[in-house]
């Protein structure tokens, strides 16, 4: 009786294993860096870990430079005392200083383990970027990302 139950249980486990969808550990690693060290943020939407083997998945991402541009008003003042003891304050003309918070020399990195980025599959804000065929490591240079800018894009990844 036990032997029959053990054989039945083994058969059920084998059947479940054979019927389970095959999956691959196609792992996407993605990050962004800025040459002038501004805090560029990258967020990934969609599958991040396991992709079904032999399929192509589309991953959407957002790249942004979250800092708003800043404007600072500068004005110098000088206070002095006259001979009769009065204090007089004078002011310079106001100067408006705009701080440039553009992230420069950015690089967007995609690294796929056990898979590859599908050729010509990268879109950033409506622009199609041509990628090398079957690349697993992709670096996308972005010259400048002004403060408050958000770039949206998508990339297709094949898992094997």
Coordinates of C-alpha atoms in Angstrom, one line a residue:
X1 CA 0.0 0.0 0.0
X2 CA 2.8 2.4 0.9
X3 CA 4.7 1.6 -2.2
X4 CA 1.7 2.3 -4.4
X5 CA 1.1 5.6 -2.7
X6 CA 4.7 6.6 -3.1
X7 CA 4.7 5.7 -6.8
X8 CA 1.5 7.7 -7.2
X9 CA 3.0 10.7 -5.4
X10 CA 6.1 10.5 -7.5
X11 CA 4.1 10.4 -10.7
X12 CA 2.1 13.4 -9.6
X13 CA 5.3 15.4 -8.9
X14 CA 6.8 14.4 -12.2
X15 CA 3.6 15.4 -14.1
X16 CA 3.4 18.7 -12.3
X17 CA 7.1 19.3 -13.1
X18 CA 6.6 18.5 -16.8
X19 CA 3.5 20.7 -17.1
X20 CA 5.0 23.7 -15.3
X21 CA 6.1 26.5 -17.6
X22 CA 9.8 26.6 -18.2
X23 CA 11.4 29.7 -16.9
X24 CA 14.8 31.3 -17.2
X25 CA 16.7 33.4 -14.8
X26 CA 16.8 36.3 -17.2
X27 CA 17.7 39.0 -14.8
X28 CA 17.7 42.7 -15.9
X29 CA 20.1 45.0 -14.1
X30 CA 19.6 48.7 -15.0
X31 CA 21.1 51.8 -13.5
X32 CA 22.0 55.4 -14.5
X33 CA 24.9 57.6 -13.7
X34 CA 25.7 61.2 -14.2
X35 CA 29.1 62.6 -15.0
X36 CA 28.7 65.6 -12.8
X37 CA 27.1 63.6 -10.0
X38 CA 23.6 65.0 -10.1
X39 CA 21.1 62.5 -8.6
X40 CA 19.6 61.0 -11.7
X41 CA 16.9 58.4 -10.9
X42 CA 16.0 55.3 -12.9
X43 CA 12.8 53.4 -12.2
X44 CA 11.8 50.1 -13.9
X45 CA 8.2 49.0 -14.5
X46 CA 7.3 45.5 -15.4
X47 CA 9.0 42.2 -14.9
X48 CA 12.3 42.4 -13.1
X49 CA 13.3 38.9 -12.4
X50 CA 12.2 35.7 -14.1
X51 CA 11.2 35.7 -17.7
X52 CA 9.6 32.7 -19.4
X53 CA 12.3 30.9 -21.5
X54 CA 12.1 31.6 -25.2
X55 CA 10.0 34.7 -24.9
X56 CA 10.5 38.4 -25.3
X57 CA 9.4 40.8 -22.6
X58 CA 9.0 44.5 -22.9
X59 CA 10.3 46.5 -19.9
X60 CA 9.4 50.1 -19.5
X61 CA 11.6 52.5 -17.6
X62 CA 11.7 56.1 -16.5
X63 CA 14.8 58.2 -16.2
X64 CA 14.6 61.5 -14.5
X65 CA 16.6 64.3 -13.0
X66 CA 14.4 65.1 -10.0
X67 CA 15.9 68.4 -8.8
X68 CA 14.0 71.5 -9.9
X69 CA 16.1 74.4 -11.2
X70 CA 16.8 77.0 -8.5
X71 CA 16.9 80.8 -8.8
X72 CA 18.6 82.7 -6.1
X73 CA 18.3 86.5 -5.6
X74 CA 21.6 88.1 -4.4
X75 CA 21.9 91.6 -3.1
X76 CA 24.8 93.1 -1.2
X77 CA 24.3 95.6 1.6
X78 CA 26.6 97.9 3.5
X79 CA 25.8 99.6 6.8
X80 CA 27.9 102.5 8.1
X81 CA 27.6 105.2 10.8
X82 CA 27.7 108.9 9.8
X83 CA 29.4 111.6 11.9
X84 CA 26.2 112.6 13.5
X85 CA 25.7 109.0 14.7
X86 CA 23.0 107.9 12.2
X87 CA 23.3 104.4 10.7
X88 CA 22.8 104.3 7.0
X89 CA 22.4 101.1 4.9
X90 CA 22.9 101.0 1.2
X91 CA 22.0 98.2 -1.2
X92 CA 23.5 97.0 -4.4
X93 CA 21.4 96.2 -7.4
X94 CA 19.7 92.8 -7.1
X95 CA 21.3 90.0 -9.1
X96 CA 19.4 86.9 -10.1
X97 CA 21.5 83.8 -10.1
X98 CA 20.1 80.7 -11.8
X99 CA 21.7 77.5 -10.8
X100 CA 22.1 75.0 -13.7
X101 CA 21.2 71.6 -12.3
X102 CA 21.4 69.7 -15.6
X103 CA 22.9 66.3 -15.3
X104 CA 25.6 66.0 -17.9
X105 CA 27.4 63.0 -19.4
X106 CA 24.7 60.6 -18.3
X107 CA 24.9 56.9 -19.0
X108 CA 22.0 54.5 -18.9
X109 CA 23.1 50.9 -18.4
X110 CA 21.2 47.7 -19.2
X111 CA 22.7 44.4 -18.3
X112 CA 20.8 41.2 -18.9
X113 CA 21.9 37.9 -17.4
X114 CA 20.8 34.7 -19.3
X115 CA 19.3 36.7 -22.0
X116 CA 19.8 39.6 -24.3
X117 CA 18.4 42.9 -25.4
X118 CA 16.6 42.5 -28.7
X119 CA 18.2 44.4 -31.6
X120 CA 16.8 47.9 -32.3
X121 CA 14.3 47.6 -29.4
X122 CA 15.1 50.6 -27.4
X123 CA 12.8 53.6 -27.4
X124 CA 13.5 56.7 -25.3
X125 CA 10.9 59.5 -25.4
X126 CA 9.8 58.6 -28.9
X127 CA 13.3 58.2 -30.3
X128 CA 14.4 54.8 -31.5
X129 CA 17.9 53.9 -30.6
X130 CA 19.7 51.3 -32.7
X131 CA 21.4 48.7 -30.5
X132 CA 23.9 46.0 -31.4
X133 CA 22.4 42.6 -32.2
X134 CA 21.8 40.3 -29.3
X135 CA 23.6 42.5 -26.8
X136 CA 23.5 41.6 -23.1
X137 CA 25.3 44.8 -22.0
X138 CA 24.1 48.1 -23.4
X139 CA 25.3 51.6 -22.5
X140 CA 23.3 54.5 -23.7
X141 CA 25.0 57.9 -23.5
X142 CA 22.8 60.9 -22.8
X143 CA 24.5 64.3 -23.2
X144 CA 22.3 66.3 -20.9
X145 CA 19.3 65.8 -18.7
X146 CA 18.0 69.2 -17.5
X147 CA 16.5 69.5 -14.0
X148 CA 13.0 68.3 -13.8
X149 CA 13.2 66.3 -17.1
X150 CA 11.7 62.9 -17.3
X151 CA 12.6 60.5 -20.1
X152 CA 10.4 57.5 -20.7
X153 CA 11.3 54.5 -22.7
X154 CA 11.1 50.8 -23.2
X155 CA 13.4 47.9 -24.1
X156 CA 12.6 44.4 -25.2
X157 CA 14.5 41.5 -23.5
X158 CA 14.7 37.9 -24.8
X159 CA 15.2 35.1 -22.2
X160 CA 16.8 31.8 -23.1

